[in-house]
Coordinates of C-alpha atoms in Angstrom, one line a residue:
Chain A
X1 CA -85.6 -10.2 65.7
X2 CA -82.6 -8.2 65.4
X3 CA -81.5 -7.2 62.1
X4 CA -78.3 -5.7 61.4
X5 CA -77.4 -4.3 58.2
X6 CA -73.8 -2.9 56.5
X7 CA -73.1 -1.3 59.6
X8 CA -70.2 0.5 59.9
X9 CA -68.6 2.3 62.8
X10 CA -65.4 4.5 62.7
X11 CA -63.6 6.5 65.7
X12 CA -61.7 9.3 63.5
X13 CA -59.4 7.4 61.2
X14 CA -59.8 4.3 62.8
X15 CA -62.5 1.7 61.4
X16 CA -63.7 -0.2 64.4
X17 CA -66.9 -2.1 62.8
X18 CA -67.0 -2.5 58.8
X19 CA -69.9 -3.6 56.9
X20 CA -71.0 -5.9 59.3
X21 CA -74.4 -7.4 58.2
X22 CA -76.0 -10.7 60.1
X23 CA -79.4 -11.3 61.6
X24 CA -80.8 -13.0 64.5
X25 CA -84.0 -14.8 64.6
X26 CA -86.7 -14.8 67.3
X27 CA -86.1 -16.8 70.4
X28 CA -82.8 -17.8 68.9
X29 CA -79.2 -17.5 70.8
X30 CA -76.7 -16.4 69.0
X31 CA -73.0 -16.3 70.0
X32 CA -71.2 -12.9 69.4
X33 CA -67.3 -14.7 68.9
X34 CA -64.0 -12.5 68.0
X35 CA -60.5 -11.9 69.5
X36 CA -60.1 -8.8 71.7
X37 CA -60.3 -5.7 69.5
X38 CA -62.7 -7.1 67.1
X39 CA -65.5 -4.8 67.3
X40 CA -67.7 -6.9 69.4
X41 CA -68.3 -4.1 72.1
X42 CA -68.8 -1.6 69.4
X43 CA -71.3 -3.4 68.1
X44 CA -73.4 -4.2 70.9
X45 CA -73.3 -0.6 71.6
X46 CA -74.7 0.6 68.7
X47 CA -77.4 -2.5 68.8
X48 CA -78.4 -0.9 72.2
X49 CA -78.8 2.7 71.2
X50 CA -75.8 3.4 73.4
X51 CA -74.2 5.1 70.6
X52 CA -75.1 5.8 66.5
X53 CA -73.3 3.8 63.6
X54 CA -71.6 5.9 61.1
X55 CA -73.6 4.1 58.5
X56 CA -75.8 1.0 58.2
X57 CA -78.9 -0.1 60.2
X58 CA -80.0 -1.8 63.4
X59 CA -83.6 -2.7 63.5
X60 CA -84.8 -4.6 66.5
X61 CA -88.2 -6.5 66.7
X62 CA -88.7 -4.0 63.3
X63 CA -87.8 -0.3 64.9
X64 CA -84.7 1.0 64.1
X65 CA -82.3 1.9 66.6
X66 CA -81.6 5.0 65.8
X67 CA -85.0 6.4 64.2
X68 CA -87.4 4.2 66.9
X69 CA -84.5 4.5 69.7
X70 CA -87.0 4.3 72.9
X71 CA -89.0 1.5 71.5
X72 CA -85.7 -0.5 71.2
X73 CA -84.5 0.3 74.5
X74 CA -88.0 -0.9 75.7
X75 CA -87.2 -4.3 74.2
X76 CA -83.6 -4.9 75.0
X77 CA -81.7 -5.7 78.4
X78 CA -78.2 -4.8 78.1
X79 CA -75.2 -5.9 80.5
X80 CA -72.2 -3.9 79.4
X81 CA -68.8 -5.2 80.2
X82 CA -68.6 -3.9 83.6
X83 CA -71.9 -4.4 85.0
X84 CA -73.3 -0.4 85.2
X85 CA -73.5 -0.6 89.0
X86 CA -74.3 2.2 91.8
X87 CA -71.9 1.3 94.0
X88 CA -73.2 2.9 96.6
X89 CA -76.6 1.8 96.3
X90 CA -77.4 -1.2 97.7
X91 CA -78.7 -3.8 95.3
X92 CA -82.8 -3.5 96.1
X93 CA -82.9 0.0 95.9
X94 CA -80.4 -0.1 92.6
X95 CA -82.6 -2.2 90.9
X96 CA -85.4 0.0 91.9
X97 CA -84.1 2.9 90.5
X98 CA -83.0 1.0 87.1
X99 CA -87.1 -0.2 87.3
X100 CA -87.9 3.5 87.5
X101 CA -85.7 4.1 84.2
X102 CA -86.9 1.5 82.6
X103 CA -89.9 3.2 82.5
X104 CA -92.0 0.1 84.4
X105 CA -95.3 1.4 85.5
X106 CA -95.3 2.7 88.9
X107 CA -96.7 -0.3 90.7
X108 CA -94.9 -2.6 89.0
X109 CA -91.2 -1.4 90.1
X110 CA -91.0 -3.1 93.3
X111 CA -91.9 -6.3 92.1
X112 CA -90.3 -6.5 89.2
X113 CA -87.3 -5.7 91.7
X114 CA -88.1 -8.6 93.6
X115 CA -88.5 -10.8 90.9
X116 CA -85.4 -10.3 89.4
X117 CA -83.7 -10.6 92.7
X118 CA -85.5 -14.4 92.7
X119 CA -84.5 -14.8 89.3
X120 CA -81.1 -14.2 89.7
X121 CA -80.7 -15.6 93.3
X122 CA -79.7 -12.2 95.1
X123 CA -82.2 -12.3 98.1
X124 CA -78.7 -13.0 100.6
X125 CA -77.3 -9.6 99.0
X126 CA -80.7 -7.7 98.1
X127 CA -80.1 -5.0 101.2
X128 CA -76.2 -4.9 100.9
X129 CA -74.0 -2.4 98.5
X130 CA -73.4 -3.3 95.3
X131 CA -69.8 -1.9 96.3
X132 CA -69.4 -4.3 98.7
X133 CA -70.1 -7.0 96.4
X134 CA -67.8 -9.9 95.1
X135 CA -67.3 -9.9 91.3
X136 CA -69.8 -12.8 90.5
X137 CA -72.6 -10.8 92.5
X138 CA -72.0 -7.4 90.7
X139 CA -72.5 -10.1 87.4
X140 CA -75.5 -11.2 88.5
X141 CA -76.9 -8.0 89.6
X142 CA -75.7 -6.8 86.1
X143 CA -77.8 -9.3 84.9
X144 CA -81.0 -8.4 87.2
X145 CA -80.6 -4.9 86.1
X146 CA -81.0 -6.3 82.3
X147 CA -84.0 -8.5 83.3
X148 CA -85.6 -6.3 85.0
X149 CA -88.1 -4.7 82.5
X150 CA -88.5 -8.0 80.9
X151 CA -87.0 -7.2 77.6
X152 CA -87.5 -9.9 74.5
X153 CA -84.0 -9.4 73.5
X154 CA -80.6 -9.5 75.7
X155 CA -77.5 -8.3 75.2
X156 CA -74.9 -9.4 77.2
X157 CA -71.3 -8.6 76.6
X158 CA -68.7 -11.0 78.0
X159 CA -70.7 -11.6 81.1
X160 CA -68.3 -14.3 82.5
X161 CA -65.0 -12.2 82.1
X162 CA -63.0 -12.0 85.3
X163 CA -64.9 -14.7 87.4
X164 CA -63.8 -17.9 89.3
X165 CA -64.7 -21.1 87.9
X166 CA -67.5 -21.8 89.8
X167 CA -68.9 -18.2 89.4
X168 CA -68.4 -18.7 85.4
X169 CA -70.8 -22.3 85.9
X170 CA -73.6 -20.4 87.8
X171 CA -73.9 -17.3 85.3
X172 CA -73.6 -19.4 82.7
X173 CA -76.8 -22.1 83.9
X174 CA -78.5 -18.6 84.3
X175 CA -77.7 -17.1 81.1
X176 CA -78.7 -20.7 79.2
X177 CA -82.6 -20.3 81.4
X178 CA -82.4 -16.9 80.1
X179 CA -81.7 -18.0 76.8
X180 CA -84.7 -20.5 76.9
X181 CA -87.2 -17.8 76.0
X182 CA -85.7 -15.0 74.6
X183 CA -83.4 -13.3 72.2
X184 CA -79.9 -13.4 73.0
X185 CA -76.9 -11.9 72.0
X186 CA -73.6 -13.4 73.9
X187 CA -70.3 -11.9 73.0
X188 CA -67.6 -13.9 74.6
X189 CA -63.7 -15.3 73.1
X190 CA -65.0 -17.9 75.7
X191 CA -65.8 -20.7 73.0
X192 CA -67.2 -23.9 74.7
X193 CA -69.6 -21.3 76.5
X194 CA -70.8 -20.7 73.3
X195 CA -71.1 -24.2 72.3
X196 CA -73.1 -24.7 75.6
X197 CA -75.4 -21.7 75.1
X198 CA -75.6 -20.5 71.6
X199 CA -77.6 -22.3 68.8
X200 CA -76.1 -19.5 66.2
X201 CA -72.5 -18.1 66.0
X202 CA -71.4 -14.5 64.4
X203 CA -67.5 -14.4 64.4
X204 CA -65.9 -11.0 64.0
X205 CA -62.5 -10.4 63.3
X206 CA -60.7 -7.0 62.1
X207 CA -64.0 -5.4 62.4
X208 CA -65.8 -7.8 59.6
X209 CA -68.0 -10.5 59.6
X210 CA -65.8 -13.7 59.1
X211 CA -68.3 -16.6 59.6
X212 CA -72.3 -16.9 60.4
X213 CA -73.1 -20.5 60.7
X214 CA -75.4 -22.4 62.8
X215 CA -73.5 -24.6 65.6
X216 CA -75.1 -27.6 64.6
X217 CA -73.5 -27.5 61.1
X218 CA -70.4 -25.8 62.6
X219 CA -69.8 -28.7 64.8
X220 CA -70.6 -31.6 62.1
X221 CA -67.9 -30.0 59.9
X222 CA -65.1 -30.1 63.1
X223 CA -64.7 -28.4 65.9
X224 CA -65.7 -25.2 66.5
X225 CA -62.2 -24.3 67.9
X226 CA -60.9 -25.3 64.3
X227 CA -63.1 -23.2 62.6
X228 CA -62.6 -20.1 65.0
X229 CA -59.3 -20.5 65.2
X230 CA -59.1 -20.5 61.2
X231 CA -61.2 -17.5 60.8
X232 CA -59.4 -15.6 63.0
X233 CA -55.6 -16.4 61.9
X234 CA -56.4 -17.2 58.0
X235 CA -54.4 -20.1 58.5
X236 CA -56.6 -23.3 57.5
X237 CA -54.0 -26.0 59.2
X238 CA -54.4 -24.0 62.7
X239 CA -55.5 -25.7 65.4
X240 CA -54.6 -29.2 63.8
X241 CA -51.1 -28.9 64.7
X242 CA -50.0 -29.5 68.4
X243 CA -48.9 -26.9 70.4
X244 CA -52.7 -24.6 69.9
X245 CA -53.8 -26.4 72.8
X246 CA -53.3 -23.2 75.4
X247 CA -56.0 -21.6 72.5
X248 CA -58.7 -23.8 74.3
X249 CA -58.5 -22.7 77.1
Chain B
X1 CA -90.5 14.1 84.8
X2 CA -90.3 10.8 86.4
X3 CA -87.1 10.2 84.9
X4 CA -85.9 13.8 86.2
X5 CA -87.3 13.3 89.4
X6 CA -85.5 9.5 89.7
X7 CA -82.1 10.4 88.5
X8 CA -82.2 13.7 91.1
X9 CA -83.5 11.3 93.6
X10 CA -80.6 8.5 92.7
X11 CA -77.7 11.7 92.9
X12 CA -79.3 13.4 96.5
X13 CA -79.2 9.8 97.9
X14 CA -75.8 9.2 96.6
X15 CA -74.2 11.9 98.6
X16 CA -76.3 11.7 101.5
X17 CA -75.5 8.3 102.2
X18 CA -71.4 9.0 101.7
X19 CA -69.9 11.6 103.9
X20 CA -70.0 14.4 101.0
X21 CA -73.1 16.2 102.4
X22 CA -72.4 16.4 105.7
X23 CA -68.6 17.4 105.2
X24 CA -70.0 19.9 103.0
X25 CA -73.1 21.4 104.8
X26 CA -70.9 21.9 108.0
X27 CA -68.1 23.0 106.6
X28 CA -70.1 25.8 105.1
X29 CA -72.1 26.7 108.3
X30 CA -68.9 26.7 110.2
X31 CA -67.4 28.7 107.5
X32 CA -70.9 31.0 107.5
X33 CA -70.7 31.3 111.2
X34 CA -67.0 32.5 111.4
X35 CA -67.6 35.0 108.9
X36 CA -71.1 35.8 110.9
X37 CA -69.2 36.0 114.4
X38 CA -66.2 38.0 113.2
X39 CA -68.4 40.9 111.5
X40 CA -70.7 41.3 114.0
X41 CA -67.7 41.7 116.6
X42 CA -66.4 44.2 114.1
X43 CA -69.7 45.9 114.1
X44 CA -70.1 45.9 118.0
X45 CA -66.7 47.6 118.2
X46 CA -67.4 50.3 115.5
X47 CA -70.8 51.2 117.4
X48 CA -69.3 51.6 120.8
X49 CA -66.4 53.7 119.3
X50 CA -68.7 55.9 117.3
X51 CA -71.5 56.0 120.2
X52 CA -68.6 57.9 121.9
X53 CA -67.7 60.6 119.2
X54 CA -70.4 63.0 118.3
X55 CA -71.6 64.8 114.5
X56 CA -70.5 62.0 112.8
X57 CA -72.2 60.8 110.0
X58 CA -72.7 56.7 110.4
X59 CA -75.5 56.1 108.7
X60 CA -73.7 53.2 106.8
X61 CA -73.5 51.4 109.9
X62 CA -76.3 49.8 110.1
X63 CA -76.9 45.7 110.3
X64 CA -77.8 45.2 106.4
X65 CA -74.5 47.4 105.3
X66 CA -72.1 46.2 107.5
X67 CA -72.6 42.6 108.4
X68 CA -75.6 41.1 106.0
X69 CA -74.3 42.3 102.5
X70 CA -70.7 41.5 103.8
X71 CA -71.6 38.3 104.6
X72 CA -73.3 37.1 101.7
X73 CA -70.0 38.7 99.7
X74 CA -68.1 36.1 101.5
X75 CA -70.4 33.6 101.3
X76 CA -70.5 33.6 97.5
X77 CA -66.8 33.3 97.3
X78 CA -67.2 30.6 99.2
X79 CA -69.7 28.7 97.3
X80 CA -67.6 29.5 94.0
X81 CA -65.2 27.4 95.2
X82 CA -67.5 24.4 97.1
X83 CA -70.4 24.1 94.3
X84 CA -67.5 23.3 91.3
X85 CA -66.9 20.0 93.8
X86 CA -70.3 19.5 94.5
X87 CA -71.4 19.5 90.6
X88 CA -67.8 17.8 89.6
X89 CA -69.2 14.0 90.1
X90 CA -72.9 14.8 88.2
X91 CA -71.6 13.4 84.9
X92 CA -68.1 12.6 85.7
X93 CA -68.5 9.7 87.2
X94 CA -71.3 7.9 85.3
X95 CA -68.8 8.5 82.2
X96 CA -65.9 6.8 83.6
X97 CA -68.4 3.9 85.1
X98 CA -70.4 2.0 83.0
X99 CA -73.6 3.5 84.2
X100 CA -73.1 5.7 81.8
X101 CA -74.3 3.0 79.2
X102 CA -77.3 2.0 81.8
X103 CA -78.6 6.1 81.3
X104 CA -78.3 5.9 77.2
X105 CA -79.6 2.2 77.2
X106 CA -82.5 3.4 79.0
X107 CA -85.7 5.1 77.4
X108 CA -84.4 8.6 79.1
X109 CA -84.1 11.7 77.2
X110 CA -80.9 13.5 77.7
X111 CA -82.7 16.2 78.6
X112 CA -84.3 14.7 81.6
X113 CA -80.9 13.5 82.4
X114 CA -79.4 17.2 82.7
X115 CA -82.4 18.6 84.8
X116 CA -82.1 15.7 87.2
X117 CA -78.7 16.1 87.7
X118 CA -79.1 19.7 88.2
X119 CA -81.9 19.6 90.7
X120 CA -79.7 17.5 92.4
X121 CA -77.1 19.9 92.9
X122 CA -79.8 22.5 93.5
X123 CA -81.2 20.6 96.4
X124 CA -77.6 20.2 98.4
X125 CA -77.0 23.9 97.3
X126 CA -80.4 24.9 98.5
X127 CA -79.8 23.3 102.1
X128 CA -76.1 25.0 102.5
X129 CA -77.7 28.4 101.9
X130 CA -80.9 27.8 103.9
X131 CA -78.3 26.9 106.9
X132 CA -76.3 29.7 105.9
X133 CA -79.3 32.2 106.4
X134 CA -79.9 31.4 110.1
X135 CA -77.1 33.7 110.7
X136 CA -78.9 36.8 109.1
X137 CA -82.3 35.2 110.3
X138 CA -80.7 35.8 114.0
X139 CA -80.6 39.7 113.8
X140 CA -84.0 39.6 112.9
X141 CA -84.5 38.7 116.2
X142 CA -81.7 40.8 118.1
X143 CA -81.7 43.8 115.8
X144 CA -83.7 45.4 113.5
X145 CA -82.3 44.8 109.7
X146 CA -84.0 45.8 106.9
X147 CA -86.5 42.9 105.6
X148 CA -86.2 44.0 102.1
X149 CA -82.7 44.6 101.2
X150 CA -82.1 41.7 103.4
X151 CA -84.4 39.4 101.2
X152 CA -82.7 41.0 98.1
X153 CA -79.5 39.6 99.1
X154 CA -80.8 36.3 99.9
X155 CA -82.3 35.9 96.7
X156 CA -78.8 37.4 94.6
X157 CA -77.3 34.5 96.6
X158 CA -79.2 31.9 95.7
X159 CA -79.8 32.9 92.5
X160 CA -76.0 32.8 91.8
X161 CA -75.6 29.5 93.5
X162 CA -78.2 28.0 91.2
X163 CA -76.1 29.4 87.9
X164 CA -73.0 27.8 89.5
X165 CA -74.3 24.8 90.0
X166 CA -75.1 24.8 85.9
X167 CA -71.6 26.0 85.3
X168 CA -70.4 22.7 87.4
X169 CA -72.6 20.5 85.7
X170 CA -71.7 21.8 82.1
X171 CA -67.9 20.8 82.5
X172 CA -68.9 17.7 84.6
X173 CA -70.5 16.6 81.3
X174 CA -67.6 17.4 79.5
X175 CA -65.0 15.1 80.3
X176 CA -64.9 11.6 82.8
X177 CA -62.0 13.1 84.6
X178 CA -63.5 14.6 87.9
X179 CA -60.3 17.3 88.4
X180 CA -60.4 18.5 85.1
X181 CA -64.4 19.3 85.6
X182 CA -63.9 21.2 88.5
X183 CA -61.1 23.2 87.8
X184 CA -62.7 23.9 84.6
X185 CA -65.8 25.3 86.0
X186 CA -63.7 27.6 88.6
X187 CA -61.8 29.0 85.8
X188 CA -65.4 29.8 83.8
X189 CA -67.0 31.1 87.4
X190 CA -63.6 32.8 88.2
X191 CA -63.8 34.7 84.8
X192 CA -67.4 35.5 85.1
X193 CA -66.6 37.2 88.3
X194 CA -63.4 39.5 87.2
X195 CA -65.0 39.7 82.9
X196 CA -65.6 43.5 83.6
X197 CA -62.0 44.5 84.3
X198 CA -61.2 45.6 80.9
X199 CA -64.3 47.7 81.2
X200 CA -62.6 51.0 82.3
X201 CA -60.2 51.3 79.5
X202 CA -63.2 50.1 76.9
X203 CA -65.5 52.4 74.8
X204 CA -69.2 52.5 76.4
X205 CA -70.4 49.8 74.3
X206 CA -67.8 47.3 75.1
X207 CA -68.0 48.4 78.8
X208 CA -71.8 48.4 79.2
X209 CA -71.4 44.5 77.7
X210 CA -68.8 43.8 80.2
X211 CA -70.6 44.9 82.7
X212 CA -73.6 43.2 81.9
X213 CA -71.6 39.8 81.9
X214 CA -70.5 40.2 85.2
X215 CA -71.4 37.9 87.9
X216 CA -69.9 40.2 90.4
X217 CA -71.8 43.7 89.1
X218 CA -75.4 41.8 89.4
X219 CA -74.8 40.4 92.7
X220 CA -73.6 43.6 94.0
X221 CA -76.9 45.7 92.8
X222 CA -78.9 42.9 94.7
X223 CA -77.1 42.6 98.0
X224 CA -77.5 46.7 98.0
X225 CA -81.2 46.0 98.1
X226 CA -82.1 46.7 94.3
X227 CA -83.6 43.8 92.1
X228 CA -84.2 44.9 88.7
X229 CA -86.1 42.7 85.7
X230 CA -82.3 42.8 84.2
X231 CA -80.8 41.3 86.8
X232 CA -83.3 38.2 87.4
X233 CA -82.9 37.6 83.4
X234 CA -79.6 37.4 83.9
X235 CA -79.3 34.9 86.2
X236 CA -81.8 33.0 84.7
X237 CA -80.3 33.0 81.3
X238 CA -77.0 31.9 82.8
X239 CA -78.5 28.7 84.1
X240 CA -80.5 28.4 81.2
X241 CA -77.1 28.9 79.0
X242 CA -75.3 26.5 81.0
X243 CA -78.1 23.7 80.7
X244 CA -78.4 24.2 77.2
X245 CA -74.8 23.6 76.4
X246 CA -74.7 20.7 79.1
X247 CA -77.6 18.9 76.9
X248 CA -75.5 19.6 74.0
X249 CA -72.2 18.4 75.6
X250 CA -73.9 15.1 76.9
X251 CA -75.6 14.5 73.4
X252 CA -71.8 15.0 72.2
X253 CA -70.3 12.5 73.9
X254 CA -72.3 9.7 72.4
X255 CA -71.0 10.6 68.7
X256 CA -67.1 10.1 70.0

C-alpha cells in the first residue's frame, strides 16, 4: 500500500531524512519508532504530501505523492503532531468544513461529520468550540478529521503525546479499532503503544532506517525495548544492565 | 470553486464569531461619521460666510468637492491602516498553527486557497465600505451632489481597498508572524502612495512610470470623477499581481 524508496530530505545543510526506504502492506499497522528529532515527522509530512522530498519517491496505492498528489491526499487521513483545529469553530462545523475540503460530495458532508462524531465519541462536545476542549478531546477531534473521508491509510503523528493516562488508554483503544480495517502508520516513542497496536516496526534513528521488522519476530528474539535501545544507542548490551528501567516509561 | 467558497466562508465566520468584525465595522463607521460630520460642518460655515460676500468665485464650494472627495481621501487613509490588520491572519495564522498541514494534505489547490482568503478579506472590506457609503448617500436625500462624480469616487475607494486586501494577503503568506505581516503590508502600501515623490526631479519617462505606479494619482483622478481605462487596469493589475505573488509565496513555503 505504501512504498517509500530512497527518501531524502535536506533543510539547507541539515539532512533530516537520509535514504529512507520501507513498505507497509495493505491493512497492516506499522509503528514508526525513533527518538525525538529522528526524522519521523519529516517522513510523515512527505508521505502525506505536505511537503516535497529532496529526492526519492513515495507511492500510496500506486500513486506517487508528488505526481498524483490529489489522488494520494484523498486516500490518506493525517493527524499531525498538534491536531489541526480551528479553535473558534464548533466541533461539528469544523468537521463539516474538513469534509468539504476533503471533497466529499455535497450531500455526504453532514452524514460524514455525524459518523465520525459517533466513531470518536464526540457526541457530548459536538456543539462546543474546539478552543474550549481538553487536550484529549482535541486529539479525538483530530482523529475525527483524519477519518472523515474514510481514507484507506491513516497517518498518525504521536497521537498520545501529552495526554493523561486515562486519555492515552482511550485514544489507544480507538486507534486499535481503526487499525483493524485500515493501513496505519503510527509514529511514537512510546514502545508499549506500538506493541499493542502494530504488527510491524520501522525504527528510524538520525534520519536513517535502523530496523524494519515484524513485531512477532522481534518479540521472539527479545523485547522491543532491548531492540530499540540497541539500535538507538548503538550499544549491544544497553538495556540489559540495570538503571535503564526509566527508559521503559 | 467549492473549495474557494469553503475557505472563504470559514474565514468570514471566524471573523464574525469573534469580536473582530464588529470592532472593525463599528470603528470604521464611527470614524467615517466623524469625518463626515466635521466636513459637512465646515461646508456649512463656509457656505454661510460666502453667502454674505458678493461676487466671489464659489464654484469649488459644492458637496462633491468640499465634502465627498475629502471624505473619501480620509477613508482611504484609514483603510490603508486597517486592511493590513484584517488580512494579517489570513495565512500567518494557518502557518503558525497546524491547520496549514490540514490544507496541504487535503485535495485543495493553492490557487483555491489564495482566492478563498482574498474573497474573505474582500467580504469584510465590502461591508465596511458599504456602511461608510451611507454618509455620502445621505447627502442625496438632503442636498444634490453630482451622482456621477460620487459613484466614481465610491468605485475608486472600493477598487483601491480590494487591491490593499491582495497586498495584505501577500505579506501574510510570507510569514507565520502576524505583526511582521501587518507591518510589511503597511510599508508596501505606504510606498505605493509616495512612490511618485521623486517624479518631480526625474526625467519625463521615469516621472511617467512613477506617476503611473502611484496609488494616490489614480485614486485622486477617479475621485474627481474621471474614470479612465488605465485607472481600472491599474487597480485590476495591482490585485492580480499581488494575488499571483501570494500564490508563489504559499507554494514556496512548502519547499522550505
